[in-house]
Amino acid sequence: MIHASRLFSDLAVGDVAKITRVVTPDDLYVFAHVSGNLNPANLPGTARDDDDMAASAPSMWIGSLFSAVLGNLLPGPGTMYEAQTLRFHARAHVGDLLTITVRVVELRAPGTVVLETKVERDGELIADGAAEVLAPTMRAVTDDSQLPALTVQRHRHVARLLAACEHLPAMPTAVVAPDEENALLGALAGAREKLIVPILLGDAAKIRAIAASCGADLTGVAIEDLPSHDAAAARAVELVHEGKATAVMKGNLHTDELLRPIVKSQGGLRIGRRISHVFVMDAPSLPELLLVTDAAINIAPTLEEKVDIVQNAIDLGIALGIACPKVGILSAVETVNPKIQSTLDAAALSKMSERGQIHGGVVDGPLAMDNALSLSAARTKGLHSLVAGRADILVAPNLEAGNILAKELTYAAQAQGAGLVLGAKVPVLLTSRADDEGARLFSCAVAVLYAHWQATGESAVKPVASPASPPEAAR
C-alpha cells in the first residue's frame, strides 16, 4: 500500500484516520523478542493449557499500534513523536479484531499536532490517550510492500505432541547402528524424555567411543555388540519377534540396509499392507501439522500401492489427533489429464475414498501444490472441496517428488520433521542420517502416539481448535 504524508498546512481539527488489526500469536512473539518482556501471560501457549487464545497482548504493544496510523496515514510519512499518554481499560487477546483511531484535536504552530488516540474491540474501549507529534516538513511517499517479511520460528506442534506422550509408557526400541553423534544422542534424548527404552545394536566399541566424545552417559543402556549394519538390522527384527522390542529406530545406516530384513516375506515384519513412510512436518509458516508421503520407500508406486500409502497416512493422522484427515493427492495440475498418470491415480483414489475403499479421511485430487495448501489459490482456480486449500496430508506422485517436498519444508521453511515407517508389525522410526537430535526426538513422540492408537483405537492428542485467520476475522 502507498502512503503519502500530509504537511501541517494540510491538516484540520477533526481529521480522522483509522486502521484495523487482528492480534496474532506471531505479533506477541516478535514483541517479546524486541522488548525482552517474557511475561507468560503475554506469550501464546504459556498462559493456560497451551492455548494461544488465552494470551493477552502486552499493553505497550497495544500502545505501539498508534504509530502505524500516525506514521502512515495521519499526518503520515515523516511524522515525529513528541509525547504520548496512555490509559488501558481492557485486555486484548489473540484473535481479537482491533480498530485503532486517531483524530486531530489541536494544531499548534509552527508544526505540532495533538491527536486523540484510542483502540477499540467491537465498540469496547481497550486503550486511549493523546499523542503530540511534529507534522512532516516535506512531502514523502512510502510503500509498505517493501518491508521485509518475518517468519517466527516455533514448533508448537512438536511441543504439543511431546506433551501428549507424558503419561504413555516408554517403548522398548531396537536402535540400529547408533555409531554417529546425532544418531546416538537422538536415541538417548528419547530415553531421557521417557519415550523409548533404547537397545543399542551395533559396534559396541564405536558406540562407546562416540558417547565418550560427546559426553553422553550410557549407564543402564543395553548394548548388543554386532559385527555389521546388516547384522544389527537383522537383530532388530529378531528382538521384535521375541517381544523384547516394540519399535525399531534407524541410526547411522542406509535406509535399504535397515529395511531389507524388515520387508522380507519370510521372517520380516510385514503384516499384509504395503509398507510406506510418512514425514510429519511442523513448519512455522503453516497453521497445522502437515504429513508428506511417500518420500523414502516406494519409488514409483502403483495405484494399488497408493491405496495403502494413503490409508497408512490417514491412520497416522488420526493417531496424532486429526479427527478426519484431509488428504490431497498431488500432481502438476488440478485437472485430470490422461497423459499424466498421477492425475488418473488421484481421481481414482478420490473415488475409492467416496466408496469406502479408503476410510477415516477425506481424499481429493488431483491437486497442485498451491491449491492443496492455499485456500485463496484454490478459490482462484474454482476448486471447492473439503481438501483444497486445507490439506493435512500430501501424497506425492513418486518418491522423488515427495523427498524434494519434505526437504524443501525442512531447509527452506524451517520445518521440524519426524519420520515413521507404517505398515509393519511395529513402528519404524526412520529419519535422514543428517537429521539432528530434535528430529529424532520428534520421531520418538510420533511413534509412541501411533503405537498407543494401534493398541487402544484412541488418540492421546487433544484436538486443537484453530482460530480464524486474520483475513477471515477482519471480514
Coordinates of C-alpha atoms in Angstrom, one line a residue, residues 5-404:
S5 CA 2.4 12.5 4.1
R6 CA 0.3 15.5 4.9
L7 CA 2.0 18.7 5.9
F8 CA 0.9 20.9 8.8
S9 CA -0.8 23.2 6.4
D10 CA -2.9 20.3 5.1
L11 CA -4.4 19.4 8.4
A12 CA -7.6 20.5 10.2
V13 CA -9.1 19.9 13.6
G14 CA -11.4 16.9 13.3
D15 CA -9.4 15.0 10.7
V16 CA -9.6 11.2 11.4
A17 CA -7.7 8.1 10.3
K18 CA -8.1 4.5 11.4
I19 CA -6.8 1.0 10.7
T20 CA -7.9 -2.5 11.8
R21 CA -5.5 -5.1 13.1
V22 CA -6.1 -8.7 14.2
V23 CA -3.9 -9.8 17.2
T24 CA -1.9 -12.9 16.1
P25 CA 0.4 -15.2 18.1
D26 CA 3.4 -14.0 16.0
D27 CA 2.8 -10.4 17.0
L28 CA 3.3 -11.4 20.6
Y29 CA 6.4 -13.5 19.9
V30 CA 8.0 -10.7 17.9
F31 CA 7.2 -8.1 20.6
A32 CA 8.7 -10.4 23.3
H33 CA 11.9 -10.6 21.3
V34 CA 12.1 -6.8 20.7
S35 CA 11.1 -5.7 24.2
G36 CA 12.6 -8.5 26.3
N37 CA 9.2 -8.9 28.0
L38 CA 8.8 -12.7 28.7
N39 CA 5.7 -12.4 30.9
P40 CA 4.0 -15.8 30.4
A41 CA 0.6 -14.0 30.4
N42 CA 1.6 -12.4 27.2
L43 CA 3.1 -15.4 25.4
P44 CA 0.9 -17.8 23.3
G45 CA 0.9 -21.4 24.6
T46 CA 2.1 -20.5 28.1
A47 CA -0.8 -18.6 29.6
R48 CA -3.2 -21.6 30.1
D49 CA -3.1 -25.1 28.8
D50 CA -1.0 -24.3 25.7
D51 CA -4.0 -22.3 24.4
D52 CA -2.9 -19.5 22.1
M53 CA -6.2 -17.7 22.5
A54 CA -5.5 -17.3 26.3
A55 CA -2.6 -15.0 25.8
S56 CA -3.3 -11.3 26.3
A57 CA -1.5 -8.7 24.2
P58 CA 1.1 -6.6 26.1
S59 CA -0.3 -3.2 26.9
M60 CA 2.7 -1.4 25.3
W61 CA 2.2 -3.4 22.1
I62 CA -1.3 -2.1 22.0
G63 CA 0.1 1.4 22.5
S64 CA 2.6 0.9 19.7
L65 CA -0.3 0.5 17.2
F66 CA -0.9 4.2 17.2
S67 CA 2.5 4.6 15.4
A68 CA 1.1 2.7 12.4
V69 CA -1.7 5.3 11.9
L70 CA 0.5 8.3 12.7
G71 CA 3.4 7.3 10.6
N72 CA 1.4 6.0 7.6
L73 CA -1.8 8.0 7.4
L74 CA -2.2 11.0 9.7
P75 CA 0.0 13.0 9.4
G76 CA 1.9 10.2 7.5
P77 CA 5.5 9.6 6.4
G78 CA 7.9 11.9 8.1
T79 CA 5.9 12.3 11.3
M80 CA 8.0 12.5 14.5
Y81 CA 6.7 11.7 18.0
E82 CA 7.0 14.3 20.8
A83 CA 4.7 12.7 23.5
Q84 CA 2.1 10.1 24.1
T85 CA -0.2 9.4 27.1
L86 CA -1.9 6.1 27.5
R87 CA -4.6 4.6 29.7
F88 CA -5.6 0.9 29.4
H89 CA -9.2 -0.1 30.1
A90 CA -9.4 -3.8 29.0
R91 CA -7.2 -6.6 27.7
A92 CA -6.9 -7.7 24.1
H93 CA -6.3 -11.3 23.2
V94 CA -5.1 -13.4 20.3
G95 CA -7.8 -13.4 17.6
D96 CA -9.3 -10.1 18.6
L97 CA -10.0 -7.6 15.8
L98 CA -8.9 -4.1 16.9
T99 CA -9.7 -0.7 15.5
I100 CA -7.0 1.9 16.0
T101 CA -8.2 5.5 15.5
V102 CA -6.5 8.9 15.7
R103 CA -8.3 12.3 15.5
V104 CA -6.7 15.8 15.3
V105 CA -7.9 17.9 18.3
E106 CA -5.4 20.8 18.2
L107 CA -2.9 22.4 15.8
R108 CA 0.0 24.3 17.4
A109 CA 2.1 26.4 15.1
P110 CA 4.6 26.1 13.8
G111 CA 4.2 22.3 13.4
T112 CA 2.9 20.4 16.4
V113 CA -0.2 18.3 16.0
V114 CA -2.2 17.0 19.0
L115 CA -4.4 13.9 18.4
E116 CA -6.9 11.9 20.4
T117 CA -5.9 8.2 20.2
K118 CA -7.9 5.1 21.0
V119 CA -8.1 1.3 20.4
E120 CA -11.4 -0.4 20.4
R121 CA -12.7 -4.0 20.1
D122 CA -16.3 -4.3 18.8
G123 CA -17.0 -0.8 20.3
E124 CA -15.4 -1.6 23.7
L125 CA -12.6 0.8 24.6
I126 CA -9.3 -1.0 25.1
A127 CA -6.9 2.0 25.4
D128 CA -7.0 5.7 24.9
G129 CA -4.8 8.7 25.3
A130 CA -3.3 11.7 23.4
A131 CA -0.4 12.0 21.0
E132 CA 1.7 15.1 20.3
V133 CA 3.7 14.8 17.0
L134 CA 5.6 17.0 14.6
A135 CA 4.0 17.1 11.2
P136 CA 6.2 16.3 8.2
T137 CA 8.0 19.3 6.8
M138 CA 8.5 17.7 3.3
R139 CA 6.1 15.6 1.3
A140 CA 7.0 11.9 1.2
V141 CA 5.6 8.7 -0.1
T142 CA 6.3 5.2 1.3
D143 CA 5.3 1.7 0.1
D144 CA 4.8 -0.8 2.9
S145 CA 5.2 -3.7 0.4
Q146 CA 9.0 -3.0 0.6
L147 CA 9.2 -4.1 4.2
P148 CA 11.0 -7.4 4.6
A149 CA 8.8 -10.3 5.7
L150 CA 9.3 -12.0 9.1
T151 CA 9.0 -15.7 9.9
V152 CA 8.6 -16.7 13.5
Q153 CA 10.4 -20.0 14.0
R154 CA 8.4 -22.0 16.5
H155 CA 7.4 -25.6 16.6
R156 CA 4.4 -25.6 18.8
H157 CA 3.0 -28.8 17.4
V158 CA 6.2 -30.7 18.3
A159 CA 5.8 -29.4 21.9
R160 CA 2.1 -30.4 21.9
L161 CA 2.8 -34.0 20.7
L162 CA 5.6 -34.4 23.2
A163 CA 3.3 -33.3 26.0
A164 CA 0.7 -35.8 24.8
C165 CA 3.2 -38.6 25.5
E166 CA 3.8 -37.7 29.1
H167 CA 1.5 -40.4 30.6
L168 CA 2.2 -43.1 27.9
P169 CA 4.6 -46.0 28.6
A170 CA 8.1 -45.8 27.0
M171 CA 8.6 -48.2 24.1
P172 CA 11.5 -50.7 24.2
T173 CA 13.2 -49.7 20.9
A174 CA 15.9 -51.5 18.9
V175 CA 18.2 -48.7 17.8
V176 CA 20.2 -49.9 14.7
A177 CA 23.8 -48.7 14.3
P178 CA 23.8 -45.6 16.6
D179 CA 27.5 -45.2 15.8
E180 CA 27.3 -41.5 15.0
E181 CA 26.7 -38.5 17.3
N182 CA 23.3 -37.4 16.1
A183 CA 22.0 -41.0 15.9
L184 CA 23.2 -41.8 19.5
L185 CA 22.1 -38.5 21.0
G186 CA 18.7 -38.8 19.4
A187 CA 18.1 -42.2 21.0
L188 CA 19.4 -41.1 24.3
A189 CA 17.1 -38.0 24.1
G190 CA 14.2 -40.3 23.6
A191 CA 15.2 -42.2 26.7
R192 CA 15.7 -39.0 28.7
E193 CA 12.1 -37.9 27.8
K194 CA 10.8 -41.4 28.7
L195 CA 9.6 -42.0 25.2
I196 CA 11.7 -45.1 24.5
V197 CA 13.9 -47.6 26.3
P198 CA 16.8 -47.9 23.8
I199 CA 18.5 -51.2 23.0
L200 CA 21.7 -50.1 21.1
L201 CA 22.6 -52.6 18.3
G202 CA 26.0 -52.3 16.5
D203 CA 29.7 -51.9 17.0
A204 CA 29.8 -51.6 20.8
A205 CA 33.3 -50.1 20.9
K206 CA 32.4 -47.5 18.4
I207 CA 29.2 -46.6 20.2
R208 CA 31.0 -46.2 23.4
A209 CA 33.7 -44.1 21.8
I210 CA 31.1 -41.8 20.3
A211 CA 29.4 -41.4 23.7
A212 CA 32.7 -40.5 25.3
S213 CA 33.5 -37.9 22.6
C214 CA 30.2 -36.1 23.2
G215 CA 29.9 -36.6 26.9
A216 CA 26.9 -38.9 26.7
D217 CA 26.1 -41.2 29.7
L218 CA 25.4 -44.9 28.7
T219 CA 24.8 -46.0 32.3
G220 CA 21.9 -48.5 32.3
V221 CA 21.6 -48.6 28.5
A222 CA 21.6 -52.0 26.9
I223 CA 24.1 -52.5 24.1
E224 CA 24.5 -55.6 21.9
D225 CA 27.8 -55.9 20.0
L226 CA 27.2 -56.8 16.4
P227 CA 29.8 -57.0 13.6
S228 CA 28.0 -55.1 10.8
H229 CA 25.0 -52.9 10.0
D230 CA 23.3 -55.8 8.3
A231 CA 23.7 -57.9 11.4
A232 CA 22.3 -55.1 13.6
A233 CA 19.2 -54.6 11.3
A234 CA 18.6 -58.4 11.4
R235 CA 18.9 -58.5 15.2
A236 CA 16.3 -55.6 15.5
V237 CA 13.8 -57.8 13.7
E238 CA 14.6 -60.7 15.9
L239 CA 14.1 -58.6 19.0
V240 CA 10.6 -57.6 17.7
H241 CA 9.7 -61.3 17.1
E242 CA 11.0 -62.2 20.6
G243 CA 8.7 -59.5 22.1
K244 CA 11.8 -57.6 23.5
A245 CA 11.3 -54.5 21.2
T246 CA 8.1 -52.8 20.2
A247 CA 9.7 -50.3 17.8
V248 CA 12.8 -50.1 15.6
M249 CA 14.8 -46.9 15.2
K250 CA 17.2 -46.1 12.3
G251 CA 20.7 -45.0 13.3
N252 CA 23.7 -44.3 11.1
L253 CA 23.0 -46.6 8.2
H254 CA 21.3 -46.5 4.8
T255 CA 17.6 -46.9 4.6
D256 CA 17.8 -50.0 2.4
E257 CA 20.1 -51.7 4.9
L258 CA 17.6 -51.1 7.7
L259 CA 14.6 -52.2 5.7
R260 CA 16.0 -55.3 4.0
P261 CA 15.2 -57.7 6.9
I262 CA 12.0 -55.8 7.8
V263 CA 10.4 -56.3 4.4
K264 CA 11.4 -59.9 3.9
S265 CA 8.4 -62.1 3.1
Q266 CA 9.6 -64.8 5.5
G267 CA 10.7 -63.7 8.9
G268 CA 10.3 -59.9 8.3
L269 CA 7.8 -57.6 9.9
R270 CA 5.2 -57.3 7.1
I271 CA 1.5 -57.6 8.2
G272 CA -0.2 -57.6 4.8
R273 CA -0.4 -53.9 4.0
R274 CA 2.1 -52.1 1.8
I275 CA 4.9 -50.6 3.9
S276 CA 5.3 -46.8 3.4
H277 CA 6.9 -43.8 5.0
V278 CA 5.4 -40.6 6.3
F279 CA 7.1 -37.4 7.2
V280 CA 5.3 -35.4 9.9
M281 CA 6.2 -31.7 9.4
D282 CA 5.8 -28.8 11.9
A283 CA 6.5 -25.7 9.8
P284 CA 6.3 -22.3 11.4
S285 CA 4.6 -20.8 8.4
L286 CA 1.8 -23.4 8.4
P287 CA -1.0 -23.4 11.0
E288 CA -1.3 -27.1 11.5
L289 CA 0.8 -30.3 11.1
L290 CA 1.5 -31.4 7.6
L291 CA 2.1 -35.1 6.7
V292 CA 4.0 -35.9 3.5
T293 CA 4.1 -39.4 2.0
D294 CA 5.8 -41.4 0.5
A295 CA 9.3 -39.8 0.4
A296 CA 11.6 -42.6 1.4
I297 CA 10.4 -46.1 0.4
N298 CA 8.1 -46.5 -2.6
I299 CA 9.9 -45.2 -5.7
A300 CA 7.1 -45.2 -8.2
P301 CA 4.0 -46.7 -6.5
T302 CA 1.2 -48.2 -8.5
L303 CA -2.4 -47.2 -7.9
E304 CA -2.9 -50.3 -5.7
E305 CA 0.2 -49.4 -3.7
K306 CA -1.0 -45.8 -3.3
V307 CA -4.2 -47.0 -1.7
D308 CA -2.1 -48.5 1.2
I309 CA 0.1 -45.4 1.3
V310 CA -2.9 -43.2 1.7
Q311 CA -4.5 -45.4 4.3
N312 CA -1.3 -45.6 6.3
A313 CA -1.0 -41.8 6.4
I314 CA -4.7 -41.4 7.4
D315 CA -4.2 -43.8 10.3
L316 CA -1.2 -41.8 11.5
G317 CA -3.1 -38.5 11.1
I318 CA -5.9 -39.9 13.3
A319 CA -3.3 -41.1 15.9
L320 CA -1.9 -37.6 16.0
G321 CA -5.3 -36.0 16.9
I322 CA -6.6 -35.1 13.4
A323 CA -10.2 -36.4 13.7
C324 CA -10.8 -36.7 9.9
P325 CA -7.6 -36.1 7.9
K326 CA -7.9 -34.2 4.7
V327 CA -5.7 -35.9 2.0
G328 CA -4.5 -34.0 -1.1
I329 CA -3.3 -36.2 -3.9
L330 CA -0.6 -34.1 -5.6
S331 CA 0.2 -33.7 -9.3
A332 CA 1.4 -30.9 -11.5
V333 CA -2.1 -29.8 -12.3
E334 CA -5.5 -29.9 -10.6
T335 CA -7.4 -31.4 -13.6
V336 CA -7.5 -34.9 -14.8
N337 CA -5.2 -35.3 -17.8
P338 CA -4.9 -38.8 -19.5
K339 CA -1.3 -38.0 -20.4
I340 CA -0.3 -37.5 -16.7
Q341 CA -0.7 -40.8 -14.9
S342 CA -0.6 -39.2 -11.4
T343 CA -3.8 -37.3 -12.2
L344 CA -5.6 -40.5 -13.2
D345 CA -4.4 -42.1 -10.0
A346 CA -5.5 -39.1 -8.0
A347 CA -9.0 -39.2 -9.5
A348 CA -9.3 -43.0 -8.8
L349 CA -8.1 -42.6 -5.2
S350 CA -10.7 -39.8 -4.6
K351 CA -13.5 -42.0 -5.9
M352 CA -12.2 -45.0 -3.9
S353 CA -12.4 -42.9 -0.8
E354 CA -16.0 -41.9 -1.6
R355 CA -16.9 -45.6 -2.0
G356 CA -15.3 -46.6 1.3
Q357 CA -12.2 -48.4 -0.1
I358 CA -10.1 -45.8 1.8
H359 CA -11.6 -44.9 5.2
G360 CA -11.1 -42.5 8.0
G361 CA -10.3 -39.4 6.0
V362 CA -11.4 -37.2 3.0
V363 CA -9.4 -37.7 -0.2
D364 CA -9.3 -35.3 -3.1
G365 CA -7.2 -34.9 -6.2
P366 CA -5.5 -34.2 -8.4
L367 CA -4.3 -31.1 -6.6
A368 CA -1.4 -28.9 -7.5
M369 CA 0.8 -27.8 -4.5
D370 CA -0.6 -24.3 -4.4
N371 CA -4.2 -25.2 -4.2
A372 CA -3.6 -28.1 -1.8
L373 CA -2.3 -25.6 0.9
S374 CA -3.6 -22.2 -0.1
L375 CA -7.4 -21.5 0.2
S376 CA -7.0 -18.4 -1.9
A377 CA -5.3 -20.3 -4.7
A378 CA -8.0 -23.0 -4.6
R379 CA -10.7 -20.3 -4.8
T380 CA -8.9 -18.5 -7.7
K381 CA -8.9 -21.8 -9.6
G382 CA -12.5 -22.5 -8.8
L383 CA -11.8 -25.5 -6.6
H384 CA -14.5 -26.2 -4.0
S385 CA -13.9 -29.2 -1.7
L386 CA -13.2 -30.1 1.9
V387 CA -9.5 -30.7 1.0
A388 CA -8.5 -27.9 -1.4
G389 CA -6.5 -25.3 0.5
R390 CA -6.8 -27.2 3.7
A391 CA -4.9 -30.5 3.2
D392 CA -3.5 -32.2 6.3
I393 CA -1.7 -34.9 4.2
L394 CA 0.1 -34.5 0.9
V395 CA 0.5 -37.7 -1.2
A396 CA 3.3 -37.3 -3.7
P397 CA 3.1 -39.0 -7.1
N398 CA 6.5 -40.7 -6.6
L399 CA 9.5 -40.8 -4.2
E400 CA 11.5 -38.1 -5.9
A401 CA 8.7 -35.5 -5.6
G402 CA 7.9 -36.5 -2.0
N403 CA 11.6 -36.4 -1.0
I404 CA 12.2 -33.0 -2.6

